[in-house]
GROMACS .gro file of C-alpha atoms in nm:
model
   78
    1MET     CA    1   0.000   0.000   0.000
    2ASN     CA    2   0.120   0.350  -0.082
    3ASP     CA    3   0.294   0.534   0.206
    4ASN     CA    4   0.059   0.829   0.149
    5ILE     CA    5  -0.246   0.620   0.240
    6ALA     CA    6  -0.366   0.528   0.587
    7ILE     CA    7  -0.632   0.286   0.708
    8SER     CA    8  -0.910   0.455   0.903
    9VAL     CA    9  -1.109   0.211   1.117
   10SER     CA   10  -1.432   0.265   1.307
   11LEU     CA   11  -1.479  -0.009   1.565
   12LEU     CA   12  -1.798  -0.127   1.730
   13CYS     CA   13  -1.596  -0.374   1.933
   14GLU     CA   14  -1.300  -0.374   2.167
   15GLN     CA   15  -0.983  -0.236   2.009
   16THR     CA   16  -0.727  -0.503   2.092
   17PRO     CA   17  -0.392  -0.552   1.917
   18GLU     CA   18  -0.516  -0.890   1.792
   19ILE     CA   19  -0.819  -0.734   1.623
   20LEU     CA   20  -0.613  -0.451   1.473
   21CYS     CA   21  -0.357  -0.698   1.333
   22THR     CA   22  -0.636  -0.906   1.179
   23ILE     CA   23  -0.786  -0.593   1.022
   24GLN     CA   24  -0.452  -0.482   0.880
   25ALA     CA   25  -0.377  -0.828   0.741
   26SER     CA   26  -0.727  -0.851   0.590
   27VAL     CA   27  -0.693  -0.513   0.417
   28SER     CA   28  -0.352  -0.610   0.274
   29THR     CA   29  -0.486  -0.947   0.157
   30PHE     CA   30  -0.792  -0.789  -0.005
   31ILE     CA   31  -0.580  -0.539  -0.197
   32ALA     CA   32  -0.343  -0.814  -0.311
   33LEU     CA   33  -0.628  -1.043  -0.419
   34CYS     CA   34  -0.848  -0.786  -0.592
   35GLY     CA   35  -0.572  -0.668  -0.825
   36TYR     CA   36  -0.648  -0.300  -0.771
   37SER     CA   37  -0.425  -0.045  -0.606
   38ALA     CA   38  -0.515   0.111  -0.273
   39GLU     CA   39  -0.588   0.435  -0.459
   40GLU     CA   40  -0.834   0.258  -0.688
   41VAL     CA   41  -1.009   0.099  -0.390
   42MET     CA   42  -1.031   0.443  -0.224
   43ASP     CA   43  -1.188   0.599  -0.532
   44ASP     CA   44  -1.445   0.325  -0.602
   45GLU     CA   45  -1.739   0.294  -0.362
   46ASN     CA   46  -1.812  -0.063  -0.476
   47LEU     CA   47  -1.454  -0.170  -0.402
   48THR     CA   48  -1.466   0.003  -0.064
   49ASP     CA   49  -1.789  -0.184   0.016
   50ALA     CA   50  -1.627  -0.511  -0.095
   51LEU     CA   51  -1.326  -0.434   0.126
   52ASN     CA   52  -1.553  -0.379   0.426
   53SER     CA   53  -1.741  -0.702   0.357
   54TYR     CA   54  -1.415  -0.895   0.324
   55VAL     CA   55  -1.268  -0.754   0.646
   56ASN     CA   56  -1.588  -0.814   0.843
   57ASN     CA   57  -1.613  -1.171   0.713
   58GLU     CA   58  -1.254  -1.231   0.823
   59LEU     CA   59  -1.331  -1.093   1.169
   60VAL     CA   60  -1.636  -1.318   1.199
   61SER     CA   61  -1.427  -1.619   1.094
   62GLU     CA   62  -1.106  -1.541   1.282
   63MET     CA   63  -1.223  -1.352   1.590
   64ASP     CA   64  -1.587  -1.463   1.623
   65LEU     CA   65  -1.702  -1.101   1.615
   66ARG     CA   66  -2.041  -0.980   1.501
   67TYR     CA   67  -2.060  -0.900   1.129
   68GLY     CA   68  -2.036  -0.525   1.073
   69SER     CA   69  -1.814  -0.467   1.375
   70VAL     CA   70  -1.577  -0.245   1.176
   71THR     CA   71  -1.595   0.011   0.900
   72ILE     CA   72  -1.280   0.057   0.695
   73ASN     CA   73  -1.188   0.366   0.497
   74LEU     CA   74  -0.866   0.425   0.311
   75VAL     CA   75  -0.762   0.790   0.339
   76TYR     CA   76  -0.473   1.008   0.230
   77LYS     CA   77  -0.234   1.100   0.509
   78LYS     CA   78  -0.214   1.470   0.578
   0.00000   0.00000   0.00000
């Protein structure tokens, strides 16, 4: 992911290092699998929605959290 882009996360669950690591790994995996750059994901609402679905599915599978526990946004660093 580009060094000018940050991951913004809204959590509806406890913010533990384990959860944050899972989120970061899921975002990286999604970007690698989808074949789009982080910038393209940022600029396309459908890709952003797909990213959020992917991350939440991973959290349900890996952490047994409720679906929709996080909202991911990719943003430019200021």
